[in-house]
Amino acid sequence: MKKIIGLLLSVVMLTDILAGCAGTPADNSGTSTPENSPAVTYTSSTEESTYPRTYTDSRGKEIVFETQPTKVISTDWSITESLFIMDYPPVASSLVEMMSGWESMKSYFEAYHVEELGGGMSTVNLEKMIELQPDLILTTAYTKEDVIEQYEKIAPVAVLSREAFVEREMGIREIGKIIGIEQTVNEILGKEKEQLVQYKEQLSEQLGDKTVMFLSESGKVISFYYGNVALHYDTEKGLGLHAPKSLPTEVKTENITLEGLSEYNPDVIVISSSEEYLKELEKNSV
Amino acid sequence: MNALTAVKEEHVVSIDASGVTGSIPGTKYVAQVMIDSLSK
Protein backbone atom coordinates (compact mmCIF):
# COMPACT_ATOMS: atom_id res chain seq x y z
CA MET A 1 0.00 0.00 0.00
CA LYS A 2 2.79 2.39 0.93
CA LYS A 3 4.36 1.66 -2.43
CA ILE A 4 1.21 2.72 -4.22
CA ILE A 5 0.82 5.87 -2.15
CA GLY A 6 4.43 6.60 -2.89
CA LEU A 7 3.70 6.18 -6.58
CA LEU A 8 0.78 8.57 -6.35
CA LEU A 9 2.80 11.21 -4.58
CA SER A 10 5.74 10.75 -6.90
CA VAL A 11 3.43 11.28 -9.86
CA VAL A 12 2.09 14.45 -8.27
CA MET A 13 5.66 15.57 -7.74
CA LEU A 14 6.42 14.69 -11.34
CA THR A 15 3.57 16.92 -12.42
CA ASP A 16 5.06 19.74 -10.37
CA ILE A 17 8.42 19.15 -11.98
CA LEU A 18 6.86 19.20 -15.41
CA ALA A 19 5.24 22.48 -14.45
CA GLY A 20 8.65 23.95 -14.02
CA CYS A 21 9.89 22.49 -17.29
CA ALA A 22 7.03 23.44 -19.55
CA GLY A 23 8.05 27.03 -20.08
CA THR A 24 9.99 26.84 -23.32
CA PRO A 25 10.80 24.29 -25.96
CA ALA A 26 14.45 24.42 -24.89
CA ASP A 27 13.47 23.50 -21.35
CA ASN A 28 12.14 20.20 -22.59
CA SER A 29 15.22 19.28 -24.57
CA GLY A 30 16.96 16.15 -23.46
CA THR A 31 13.79 14.39 -22.39
CA SER A 32 12.64 11.21 -24.06
CA THR A 33 9.33 12.69 -25.16
CA PRO A 34 8.37 15.19 -27.84
CA GLU A 35 7.97 18.78 -26.81
CA ASN A 36 4.65 20.22 -25.71
CA SER A 37 5.01 23.74 -26.92
CA PRO A 38 4.07 26.00 -29.81
CA ALA A 39 5.39 24.00 -32.76
CA VAL A 40 4.75 26.24 -35.74
CA THR A 41 5.46 29.91 -36.26
CA TYR A 42 2.60 31.58 -38.11
CA THR A 43 3.54 33.19 -41.39
CA SER A 44 0.89 34.91 -43.41
CA SER A 45 0.46 33.67 -46.94
CA THR A 46 -0.87 36.20 -49.40
CA GLU A 47 -2.61 33.45 -51.34
CA GLU A 48 -4.50 31.95 -48.41
CA SER A 49 -5.18 35.25 -46.67
CA THR A 50 -7.22 36.70 -49.52
CA TYR A 51 -9.78 39.24 -48.37
CA PRO A 52 -12.54 40.26 -48.42
CA ARG A 53 -14.01 36.87 -47.67
CA THR A 54 -17.38 35.68 -46.49
CA TYR A 55 -17.69 33.09 -43.76
CA THR A 56 -20.94 31.31 -42.93
CA ASP A 57 -21.05 30.37 -39.28
CA SER A 58 -22.97 27.57 -37.52
CA ARG A 59 -26.10 29.74 -37.37
CA GLY A 60 -26.05 30.08 -41.15
CA LYS A 61 -25.16 33.72 -40.76
CA GLU A 62 -22.85 35.18 -43.38
CA ILE A 63 -20.09 37.37 -42.01
CA VAL A 64 -18.07 39.49 -44.41
CA PHE A 65 -14.50 40.28 -43.47
CA GLU A 66 -12.94 43.10 -45.45
CA THR A 67 -9.52 42.36 -43.98
CA GLN A 68 -7.92 39.59 -41.97
CA PRO A 69 -9.06 39.77 -38.33
CA THR A 70 -6.09 40.57 -36.12
CA LYS A 71 -7.73 41.47 -32.80
CA VAL A 72 -9.64 38.33 -31.95
CA ILE A 73 -11.53 37.72 -28.74
CA SER A 74 -12.32 34.17 -27.62
CA THR A 75 -15.17 33.55 -25.22
CA ASP A 76 -14.52 29.83 -24.91
CA TRP A 77 -11.48 27.98 -23.65
CA SER A 78 -11.63 25.46 -26.49
CA ILE A 79 -11.34 28.29 -29.01
CA THR A 80 -8.45 29.80 -27.08
CA GLU A 81 -6.68 26.45 -27.17
CA SER A 82 -7.20 26.26 -30.93
CA LEU A 83 -5.93 29.79 -31.53
CA PHE A 84 -2.81 28.99 -29.54
CA ILE A 85 -2.14 25.92 -31.65
CA MET A 86 -2.23 28.22 -34.67
CA ASP A 87 0.10 30.68 -32.96
CA TYR A 88 -2.67 33.19 -33.54
CA PRO A 89 -3.37 34.18 -29.92
CA PRO A 90 -6.53 36.06 -28.98
CA VAL A 91 -6.19 39.53 -27.48
CA ALA A 92 -8.55 38.39 -24.74
CA SER A 93 -10.23 35.21 -23.55
CA SER A 94 -12.51 33.94 -20.86
CA LEU A 95 -10.99 31.78 -18.13
CA VAL A 96 -7.40 32.97 -18.62
CA GLU A 97 -6.59 32.46 -14.95
CA MET A 98 -7.81 28.85 -15.03
CA MET A 99 -6.20 27.97 -18.36
CA SER A 100 -2.84 29.54 -17.59
CA GLY A 101 -2.49 27.03 -14.77
CA TRP A 102 -2.88 24.07 -17.09
CA GLU A 103 0.33 22.26 -17.94
CA SER A 104 -0.72 21.99 -21.58
CA MET A 105 -1.23 25.75 -21.85
CA LYS A 106 1.51 27.22 -19.68
CA SER A 107 4.04 27.66 -22.47
CA TYR A 108 1.48 29.51 -24.58
CA PHE A 109 0.47 31.90 -21.82
CA GLU A 110 4.13 32.56 -21.12
CA ALA A 111 4.68 33.33 -24.78
CA TYR A 112 1.61 35.52 -25.30
CA HIS A 113 -0.22 38.13 -23.26
CA VAL A 114 -3.97 37.48 -23.24
CA GLU A 115 -6.37 39.75 -21.39
CA GLU A 116 -8.67 38.06 -18.89
CA LEU A 117 -12.38 38.35 -19.63
CA GLY A 118 -13.43 36.51 -16.51
CA GLY A 119 -15.98 33.76 -15.94
CA GLY A 120 -17.55 31.45 -18.42
CA MET A 121 -19.23 31.76 -21.79
CA SER A 122 -22.14 33.85 -20.52
CA THR A 123 -20.40 35.91 -17.90
CA VAL A 124 -17.51 37.55 -19.69
CA ASN A 125 -16.54 41.15 -19.04
CA LEU A 126 -18.35 43.10 -21.76
CA GLU A 127 -16.75 46.42 -20.77
CA LYS A 128 -13.32 44.90 -21.28
CA MET A 129 -14.40 43.58 -24.66
CA ILE A 130 -15.54 47.04 -25.74
CA GLU A 131 -12.34 48.58 -24.48
CA LEU A 132 -10.20 46.20 -26.55
CA GLN A 133 -12.01 47.06 -29.80
CA PRO A 134 -11.79 43.60 -31.33
CA ASP A 135 -12.41 42.98 -35.02
CA LEU A 136 -13.73 39.46 -34.37
CA ILE A 137 -15.40 37.64 -31.49
CA LEU A 138 -15.30 33.86 -31.64
CA THR A 139 -17.79 31.91 -29.57
CA THR A 140 -19.60 28.58 -29.64
CA ALA A 141 -23.19 27.45 -30.04
CA TYR A 142 -23.23 26.81 -26.30
CA THR A 143 -23.45 30.58 -25.77
CA LYS A 144 -26.95 31.92 -25.18
CA GLU A 145 -28.54 33.91 -28.00
CA ASP A 146 -29.09 37.02 -25.91
CA VAL A 147 -25.41 37.00 -24.97
CA ILE A 148 -24.41 36.66 -28.63
CA GLU A 149 -26.63 39.65 -29.40
CA GLN A 150 -24.64 41.66 -26.89
CA TYR A 151 -21.39 40.54 -28.49
CA GLU A 152 -22.63 41.60 -31.90
CA LYS A 153 -22.95 45.18 -30.69
CA ILE A 154 -19.20 45.13 -30.10
CA ALA A 155 -17.79 43.33 -33.16
CA PRO A 156 -18.61 40.71 -35.80
CA VAL A 157 -19.34 37.37 -34.12
CA ALA A 158 -18.63 33.93 -35.58
CA VAL A 159 -20.39 31.12 -33.76
CA LEU A 160 -18.73 27.71 -33.98
CA SER A 161 -20.93 24.65 -33.85
CA ARG A 162 -21.15 22.25 -30.92
CA GLU A 163 -19.64 19.61 -33.20
CA ALA A 164 -16.62 21.86 -33.66
CA PHE A 165 -16.29 21.97 -29.87
CA VAL A 166 -16.20 18.18 -29.65
CA GLU A 167 -14.23 17.54 -32.84
CA ARG A 168 -11.40 19.91 -32.17
CA GLU A 169 -9.77 19.46 -35.55
CA MET A 170 -13.02 20.63 -37.13
CA GLY A 171 -13.01 23.67 -34.88
CA ILE A 172 -9.42 24.48 -35.76
CA ARG A 173 -10.16 24.22 -39.46
CA GLU A 174 -13.21 26.48 -39.14
CA ILE A 175 -11.17 29.13 -37.36
CA GLY A 176 -8.53 28.75 -40.06
CA LYS A 177 -11.15 29.62 -42.68
CA ILE A 178 -12.16 32.73 -40.78
CA ILE A 179 -8.68 34.11 -40.27
CA GLY A 180 -7.50 33.02 -43.68
CA ILE A 181 -4.79 30.51 -42.84
CA GLU A 182 -6.26 27.25 -44.14
CA GLN A 183 -2.99 26.04 -45.61
CA THR A 184 -1.07 26.93 -42.47
CA VAL A 185 -3.62 25.03 -40.43
CA ASN A 186 -3.04 21.96 -42.59
CA GLU A 187 0.68 22.17 -41.87
CA ILE A 188 0.13 22.70 -38.15
CA LEU A 189 -2.27 19.78 -37.85
CA GLY A 190 0.15 17.62 -39.80
CA LYS A 191 2.95 18.35 -37.34
CA GLU A 192 0.68 17.84 -34.36
CA LYS A 193 -0.39 14.45 -35.72
CA GLU A 194 3.22 13.44 -36.23
CA GLN A 195 3.87 14.13 -32.55
CA LEU A 196 0.79 12.18 -31.53
CA VAL A 197 1.97 9.21 -33.61
CA GLN A 198 5.28 9.26 -31.72
CA TYR A 199 3.44 9.30 -28.43
CA LYS A 200 1.13 6.51 -29.57
CA GLU A 201 4.08 4.29 -30.43
CA GLN A 202 5.77 4.95 -27.09
CA LEU A 203 2.60 4.28 -25.15
CA SER A 204 1.88 1.14 -27.13
CA GLU A 205 5.29 -0.22 -26.16
CA GLN A 206 4.69 0.63 -22.50
CA LEU A 207 1.08 -0.42 -22.18
CA GLY A 208 0.49 -3.21 -24.68
CA ASP A 209 -3.15 -4.23 -24.29
CA LYS A 210 -3.67 -2.61 -20.90
CA THR A 211 -6.83 -0.55 -20.56
CA VAL A 212 -6.89 3.08 -19.48
CA MET A 213 -9.67 5.10 -17.90
CA PHE A 214 -9.78 8.86 -17.35
CA LEU A 215 -11.29 10.34 -14.22
CA SER A 216 -11.77 13.82 -12.84
CA GLU A 217 -12.39 14.80 -9.25
CA SER A 218 -14.24 17.98 -8.38
CA GLY A 219 -15.62 18.68 -4.95
CA LYS A 220 -14.83 15.11 -3.94
CA VAL A 221 -17.08 13.81 -6.73
CA ILE A 222 -15.40 11.59 -9.30
CA SER A 223 -16.51 11.68 -12.92
CA PHE A 224 -15.34 9.64 -15.84
CA TYR A 225 -14.94 10.58 -19.45
CA TYR A 226 -15.13 8.87 -22.74
CA GLY A 227 -16.14 11.07 -25.64
CA ASN A 228 -14.43 14.10 -24.16
CA VAL A 229 -11.15 12.25 -24.38
CA ALA A 230 -11.90 10.44 -27.62
CA LEU A 231 -8.58 11.56 -29.03
CA HIS A 232 -6.83 9.60 -26.30
CA TYR A 233 -8.48 6.42 -27.57
CA ASP A 234 -8.52 7.21 -31.31
CA THR A 235 -6.25 4.77 -33.09
CA GLU A 236 -5.84 6.87 -36.24
CA LYS A 237 -5.71 10.45 -35.04
CA GLY A 238 -4.85 10.05 -31.37
CA LEU A 239 -2.96 7.99 -28.83
CA GLY A 240 -4.68 4.69 -29.53
CA LEU A 241 -5.15 3.86 -25.87
CA HIS A 242 -7.41 0.93 -25.02
CA ALA A 243 -10.64 1.71 -23.15
CA PRO A 244 -12.24 -0.86 -20.86
CA LYS A 245 -14.62 -2.85 -23.06
CA SER A 246 -17.73 -1.90 -21.10
CA LEU A 247 -17.00 1.83 -21.09
CA PRO A 248 -19.77 3.86 -22.76
CA THR A 249 -18.66 5.38 -26.05
CA GLU A 250 -20.99 8.35 -26.27
CA VAL A 251 -19.74 11.84 -25.52
CA LYS A 252 -20.53 12.43 -21.90
CA THR A 253 -19.24 12.88 -18.43
CA GLU A 254 -20.78 10.82 -15.66
CA ASN A 255 -20.32 10.63 -11.93
CA ILE A 256 -19.04 7.31 -10.68
CA THR A 257 -18.46 5.71 -7.31
CA LEU A 258 -15.25 3.93 -6.51
CA GLU A 259 -17.23 0.71 -6.34
CA GLY A 260 -18.66 1.47 -9.78
CA LEU A 261 -15.17 2.11 -11.06
CA SER A 262 -14.14 -1.40 -10.13
CA GLU A 263 -16.76 -2.75 -12.56
CA TYR A 264 -14.83 -1.25 -15.47
CA ASN A 265 -11.64 -2.74 -14.07
CA PRO A 266 -9.14 -0.50 -15.89
CA ASP A 267 -5.46 -1.41 -15.76
CA VAL A 268 -4.39 2.23 -15.60
CA ILE A 269 -6.30 5.09 -14.01
CA VAL A 270 -5.49 8.64 -15.11
CA ILE A 271 -7.06 11.13 -12.74
CA SER A 272 -7.34 14.89 -12.60
CA SER A 273 -7.55 15.61 -8.90
CA SER A 274 -6.23 17.83 -6.17
CA GLU A 275 -3.30 16.52 -4.16
CA GLU A 276 -5.44 16.96 -1.06
CA TYR A 277 -8.04 14.58 -2.43
CA LEU A 278 -5.46 11.98 -3.30
CA LYS A 279 -4.17 12.17 0.26
CA GLU A 280 -7.71 11.84 1.55
CA LEU A 281 -8.20 8.70 -0.50
CA GLU A 282 -5.21 7.27 1.29
CA LYS A 283 -7.28 7.22 4.44
CA ASN A 284 -10.48 6.00 2.81
CA SER A 285 -10.98 2.26 2.98
CA VAL A 286 -13.37 0.30 0.78
CA MET B 1 -6.55 -0.09 1.71
CA ASN B 2 -6.55 3.04 -0.37
CA ALA B 3 -9.97 3.36 -1.96
CA LEU B 4 -8.68 4.28 -5.39
CA THR B 5 -5.80 1.87 -5.58
CA ALA B 6 -8.02 -0.88 -4.27
CA VAL B 7 -9.60 -0.71 -7.71
CA LYS B 8 -6.30 -1.16 -9.43
CA GLU B 9 -2.94 -1.16 -7.80
CA GLU B 10 -0.79 -1.21 -10.89
CA HIS B 11 -0.89 2.38 -12.10
CA VAL B 12 -2.57 5.58 -11.07
CA VAL B 13 -1.41 8.63 -13.01
CA SER B 14 -2.21 12.15 -11.82
CA ILE B 15 -2.90 14.93 -14.34
CA ASP B 16 -4.45 18.38 -14.31
CA ALA B 17 -7.80 19.30 -15.86
CA SER B 18 -6.28 20.06 -19.26
CA GLY B 19 -5.72 16.34 -19.72
CA VAL B 20 -9.42 15.74 -20.13
CA THR B 21 -10.38 18.67 -22.36
CA GLY B 22 -10.09 16.63 -25.53
CA SER B 23 -7.76 19.12 -27.19
CA ILE B 24 -4.55 18.28 -29.03
CA PRO B 25 -2.34 20.09 -26.46
CA GLY B 26 -4.23 18.33 -23.66
CA THR B 27 -3.75 14.98 -25.34
CA LYS B 28 -0.04 15.61 -25.81
CA TYR B 29 0.26 16.60 -22.18
CA VAL B 30 -1.46 13.40 -21.05
CA ALA B 31 0.85 11.35 -23.24
CA GLN B 32 3.95 13.00 -21.78
CA VAL B 33 2.87 12.44 -18.20
CA MET B 34 1.84 8.83 -18.87
CA ILE B 35 5.06 7.98 -20.67
CA ASP B 36 7.18 9.48 -17.91
CA SER B 37 5.25 7.95 -15.03
CA LEU B 38 4.96 4.51 -16.62
CA SER B 39 8.70 4.52 -17.28
CA LYS B 40 9.46 4.66 -13.57
Coordinates of C-alpha atoms in Angstrom, one line a residue:
Chain A
M1 CA 0.0 0.0 0.0
K2 CA 2.8 2.4 0.9
K3 CA 4.4 1.7 -2.4
I4 CA 1.2 2.7 -4.2
I5 CA 0.8 5.9 -2.1
G6 CA 4.4 6.6 -2.9
L7 CA 3.7 6.2 -6.6
L8 CA 0.8 8.6 -6.4
L9 CA 2.8 11.2 -4.6
S10 CA 5.7 10.7 -6.9
V11 CA 3.4 11.3 -9.9
V12 CA 2.1 14.5 -8.3
M13 CA 5.7 15.6 -7.7
L14 CA 6.4 14.7 -11.3
T15 CA 3.6 16.9 -12.4
D16 CA 5.1 19.7 -10.4
I17 CA 8.4 19.1 -12.0
L18 CA 6.9 19.2 -15.4
A19 CA 5.2 22.5 -14.5
G20 CA 8.7 24.0 -14.0
C21 CA 9.9 22.5 -17.3
A22 CA 7.0 23.4 -19.5
G23 CA 8.0 27.0 -20.1
T24 CA 10.0 26.8 -23.3
P25 CA 10.8 24.3 -26.0
A26 CA 14.4 24.4 -24.9
D27 CA 13.5 23.5 -21.3
N28 CA 12.1 20.2 -22.6
S29 CA 15.2 19.3 -24.6
G30 CA 17.0 16.1 -23.5
T31 CA 13.8 14.4 -22.4
S32 CA 12.6 11.2 -24.1
T33 CA 9.3 12.7 -25.2
P34 CA 8.4 15.2 -27.8
E35 CA 8.0 18.8 -26.8
N36 CA 4.7 20.2 -25.7
S37 CA 5.0 23.7 -26.9
P38 CA 4.1 26.0 -29.8
A39 CA 5.4 24.0 -32.8
V40 CA 4.8 26.2 -35.7
T41 CA 5.5 29.9 -36.3
Y42 CA 2.6 31.6 -38.1
T43 CA 3.5 33.2 -41.4
S44 CA 0.9 34.9 -43.4
S45 CA 0.5 33.7 -46.9
T46 CA -0.9 36.2 -49.4
E47 CA -2.6 33.5 -51.3
E48 CA -4.5 31.9 -48.4
S49 CA -5.2 35.2 -46.7
T50 CA -7.2 36.7 -49.5
Y51 CA -9.8 39.2 -48.4
P52 CA -12.5 40.3 -48.4
R53 CA -14.0 36.9 -47.7
T54 CA -17.4 35.7 -46.5
Y55 CA -17.7 33.1 -43.8
T56 CA -20.9 31.3 -42.9
D57 CA -21.0 30.4 -39.3
S58 CA -23.0 27.6 -37.5
R59 CA -26.1 29.7 -37.4
G60 CA -26.0 30.1 -41.1
K61 CA -25.2 33.7 -40.8
E62 CA -22.8 35.2 -43.4
I63 CA -20.1 37.4 -42.0
V64 CA -18.1 39.5 -44.4
F65 CA -14.5 40.3 -43.5
E66 CA -12.9 43.1 -45.5
T67 CA -9.5 42.4 -44.0
Q68 CA -7.9 39.6 -42.0
P69 CA -9.1 39.8 -38.3
T70 CA -6.1 40.6 -36.1
K71 CA -7.7 41.5 -32.8
V72 CA -9.6 38.3 -32.0
I73 CA -11.5 37.7 -28.7
S74 CA -12.3 34.2 -27.6
T75 CA -15.2 33.6 -25.2
D76 CA -14.5 29.8 -24.9
W77 CA -11.5 28.0 -23.6
S78 CA -11.6 25.5 -26.5
I79 CA -11.3 28.3 -29.0
T80 CA -8.4 29.8 -27.1
E81 CA -6.7 26.4 -27.2
S82 CA -7.2 26.3 -30.9
L83 CA -5.9 29.8 -31.5
F84 CA -2.8 29.0 -29.5
I85 CA -2.1 25.9 -31.7
M86 CA -2.2 28.2 -34.7
D87 CA 0.1 30.7 -33.0
Y88 CA -2.7 33.2 -33.5
P89 CA -3.4 34.2 -29.9
P90 CA -6.5 36.1 -29.0
V91 CA -6.2 39.5 -27.5
A92 CA -8.5 38.4 -24.7
S93 CA -10.2 35.2 -23.6
S94 CA -12.5 33.9 -20.9
L95 CA -11.0 31.8 -18.1
V96 CA -7.4 33.0 -18.6
E97 CA -6.6 32.5 -15.0
M98 CA -7.8 28.9 -15.0
M99 CA -6.2 28.0 -18.4
S100 CA -2.8 29.5 -17.6
G101 CA -2.5 27.0 -14.8
W102 CA -2.9 24.1 -17.1
E103 CA 0.3 22.3 -17.9
S104 CA -0.7 22.0 -21.6
M105 CA -1.2 25.8 -21.8
K106 CA 1.5 27.2 -19.7
S107 CA 4.0 27.7 -22.5
Y108 CA 1.5 29.5 -24.6
F109 CA 0.5 31.9 -21.8
E110 CA 4.1 32.6 -21.1
A111 CA 4.7 33.3 -24.8
Y112 CA 1.6 35.5 -25.3
H113 CA -0.2 38.1 -23.3
V114 CA -4.0 37.5 -23.2
E115 CA -6.4 39.7 -21.4
E116 CA -8.7 38.1 -18.9
L117 CA -12.4 38.4 -19.6
G118 CA -13.4 36.5 -16.5
G119 CA -16.0 33.8 -15.9
G120 CA -17.6 31.4 -18.4
M121 CA -19.2 31.8 -21.8
S122 CA -22.1 33.8 -20.5
T123 CA -20.4 35.9 -17.9
V124 CA -17.5 37.5 -19.7
N125 CA -16.5 41.2 -19.0
L126 CA -18.3 43.1 -21.8
E127 CA -16.8 46.4 -20.8
K128 CA -13.3 44.9 -21.3
M129 CA -14.4 43.6 -24.7
I130 CA -15.5 47.0 -25.7
E131 CA -12.3 48.6 -24.5
L132 CA -10.2 46.2 -26.5
Q133 CA -12.0 47.1 -29.8
P134 CA -11.8 43.6 -31.3
D135 CA -12.4 43.0 -35.0
L136 CA -13.7 39.5 -34.4
I137 CA -15.4 37.6 -31.5
L138 CA -15.3 33.9 -31.6
T139 CA -17.8 31.9 -29.6
T140 CA -19.6 28.6 -29.6
A141 CA -23.2 27.4 -30.0
Y142 CA -23.2 26.8 -26.3
T143 CA -23.4 30.6 -25.8
K144 CA -26.9 31.9 -25.2
E145 CA -28.5 33.9 -28.0
D146 CA -29.1 37.0 -25.9
V147 CA -25.4 37.0 -25.0
I148 CA -24.4 36.7 -28.6
E149 CA -26.6 39.6 -29.4
Q150 CA -24.6 41.7 -26.9
Y151 CA -21.4 40.5 -28.5
E152 CA -22.6 41.6 -31.9
K153 CA -23.0 45.2 -30.7
I154 CA -19.2 45.1 -30.1
A155 CA -17.8 43.3 -33.2
P156 CA -18.6 40.7 -35.8
V157 CA -19.3 37.4 -34.1
A158 CA -18.6 33.9 -35.6
V159 CA -20.4 31.1 -33.8
L160 CA -18.7 27.7 -34.0
S161 CA -20.9 24.6 -33.8
R162 CA -21.2 22.2 -30.9
E163 CA -19.6 19.6 -33.2
A164 CA -16.6 21.9 -33.7
F165 CA -16.3 22.0 -29.9
V166 CA -16.2 18.2 -29.7
E167 CA -14.2 17.5 -32.8
R168 CA -11.4 19.9 -32.2
E169 CA -9.8 19.5 -35.5
M170 CA -13.0 20.6 -37.1
G171 CA -13.0 23.7 -34.9
I172 CA -9.4 24.5 -35.8
R173 CA -10.2 24.2 -39.5
E174 CA -13.2 26.5 -39.1
I175 CA -11.2 29.1 -37.4
G176 CA -8.5 28.7 -40.1
K177 CA -11.2 29.6 -42.7
I178 CA -12.2 32.7 -40.8
I179 CA -8.7 34.1 -40.3
G180 CA -7.5 33.0 -43.7
I181 CA -4.8 30.5 -42.8
E182 CA -6.3 27.3 -44.1
Q183 CA -3.0 26.0 -45.6
T184 CA -1.1 26.9 -42.5
V185 CA -3.6 25.0 -40.4
N186 CA -3.0 22.0 -42.6
E187 CA 0.7 22.2 -41.9
I188 CA 0.1 22.7 -38.1
L189 CA -2.3 19.8 -37.8
G190 CA 0.1 17.6 -39.8
K191 CA 2.9 18.3 -37.3
E192 CA 0.7 17.8 -34.4
K193 CA -0.4 14.5 -35.7
E194 CA 3.2 13.4 -36.2
Q195 CA 3.9 14.1 -32.6
L196 CA 0.8 12.2 -31.5
V197 CA 2.0 9.2 -33.6
Q198 CA 5.3 9.3 -31.7
Y199 CA 3.4 9.3 -28.4
K200 CA 1.1 6.5 -29.6
E201 CA 4.1 4.3 -30.4
Q202 CA 5.8 5.0 -27.1
L203 CA 2.6 4.3 -25.1
S204 CA 1.9 1.1 -27.1
E205 CA 5.3 -0.2 -26.2
Q206 CA 4.7 0.6 -22.5
L207 CA 1.1 -0.4 -22.2
G208 CA 0.5 -3.2 -24.7
D209 CA -3.2 -4.2 -24.3
K210 CA -3.7 -2.6 -20.9
T211 CA -6.8 -0.5 -20.6
V212 CA -6.9 3.1 -19.5
M213 CA -9.7 5.1 -17.9
F214 CA -9.8 8.9 -17.3
L215 CA -11.3 10.3 -14.2
S216 CA -11.8 13.8 -12.8
E217 CA -12.4 14.8 -9.3
S218 CA -14.2 18.0 -8.4
G219 CA -15.6 18.7 -4.9
K220 CA -14.8 15.1 -3.9
V221 CA -17.1 13.8 -6.7
I222 CA -15.4 11.6 -9.3
S223 CA -16.5 11.7 -12.9
F224 CA -15.3 9.6 -15.8
Y225 CA -14.9 10.6 -19.4
Y226 CA -15.1 8.9 -22.7
G227 CA -16.1 11.1 -25.6
N228 CA -14.4 14.1 -24.2
V229 CA -11.2 12.2 -24.4
A230 CA -11.9 10.4 -27.6
L231 CA -8.6 11.6 -29.0
H232 CA -6.8 9.6 -26.3
Y233 CA -8.5 6.4 -27.6
D234 CA -8.5 7.2 -31.3
T235 CA -6.2 4.8 -33.1
E236 CA -5.8 6.9 -36.2
K237 CA -5.7 10.5 -35.0
G238 CA -4.9 10.0 -31.4
L239 CA -3.0 8.0 -28.8
G240 CA -4.7 4.7 -29.5
L241 CA -5.2 3.9 -25.9
H242 CA -7.4 0.9 -25.0
A243 CA -10.6 1.7 -23.1
P244 CA -12.2 -0.9 -20.9
K245 CA -14.6 -2.8 -23.1
S246 CA -17.7 -1.9 -21.1
L247 CA -17.0 1.8 -21.1
P248 CA -19.8 3.9 -22.8
T249 CA -18.7 5.4 -26.1
E250 CA -21.0 8.3 -26.3
V251 CA -19.7 11.8 -25.5
K252 CA -20.5 12.4 -21.9
T253 CA -19.2 12.9 -18.4
E254 CA -20.8 10.8 -15.7
N255 CA -20.3 10.6 -11.9
I256 CA -19.0 7.3 -10.7
T257 CA -18.5 5.7 -7.3
L258 CA -15.2 3.9 -6.5
E259 CA -17.2 0.7 -6.3
G260 CA -18.7 1.5 -9.8
L261 CA -15.2 2.1 -11.1
S262 CA -14.1 -1.4 -10.1
E263 CA -16.8 -2.7 -12.6
Y264 CA -14.8 -1.3 -15.5
N265 CA -11.6 -2.7 -14.1
P266 CA -9.1 -0.5 -15.9
D267 CA -5.5 -1.4 -15.8
V268 CA -4.4 2.2 -15.6
I269 CA -6.3 5.1 -14.0
V270 CA -5.5 8.6 -15.1
I271 CA -7.1 11.1 -12.7
S272 CA -7.3 14.9 -12.6
S273 CA -7.6 15.6 -8.9
S274 CA -6.2 17.8 -6.2
E275 CA -3.3 16.5 -4.2
E276 CA -5.4 17.0 -1.1
Y277 CA -8.0 14.6 -2.4
L278 CA -5.5 12.0 -3.3
K279 CA -4.2 12.2 0.3
E280 CA -7.7 11.8 1.5
L281 CA -8.2 8.7 -0.5
E282 CA -5.2 7.3 1.3
K283 CA -7.3 7.2 4.4
N284 CA -10.5 6.0 2.8
S285 CA -11.0 2.3 3.0
V286 CA -13.4 0.3 0.8
Chain B
M1 CA -6.6 -0.1 1.7
N2 CA -6.5 3.0 -0.4
A3 CA -10.0 3.4 -2.0
L4 CA -8.7 4.3 -5.4
T5 CA -5.8 1.9 -5.6
A6 CA -8.0 -0.9 -4.3
V7 CA -9.6 -0.7 -7.7
K8 CA -6.3 -1.2 -9.4
E9 CA -2.9 -1.2 -7.8
E10 CA -0.8 -1.2 -10.9
H11 CA -0.9 2.4 -12.1
V12 CA -2.6 5.6 -11.1
V13 CA -1.4 8.6 -13.0
S14 CA -2.2 12.2 -11.8
I15 CA -2.9 14.9 -14.3
D16 CA -4.4 18.4 -14.3
A17 CA -7.8 19.3 -15.9
S18 CA -6.3 20.1 -19.3
G19 CA -5.7 16.3 -19.7
V20 CA -9.4 15.7 -20.1
T21 CA -10.4 18.7 -22.4
G22 CA -10.1 16.6 -25.5
S23 CA -7.8 19.1 -27.2
I24 CA -4.6 18.3 -29.0
P25 CA -2.3 20.1 -26.5
G26 CA -4.2 18.3 -23.7
T27 CA -3.8 15.0 -25.3
K28 CA 0.0 15.6 -25.8
Y29 CA 0.3 16.6 -22.2
V30 CA -1.5 13.4 -21.1
A31 CA 0.8 11.4 -23.2
Q32 CA 3.9 13.0 -21.8
V33 CA 2.9 12.4 -18.2
M34 CA 1.8 8.8 -18.9
I35 CA 5.1 8.0 -20.7
D36 CA 7.2 9.5 -17.9
S37 CA 5.3 8.0 -15.0
L38 CA 5.0 4.5 -16.6
S39 CA 8.7 4.5 -17.3
K40 CA 9.5 4.7 -13.6

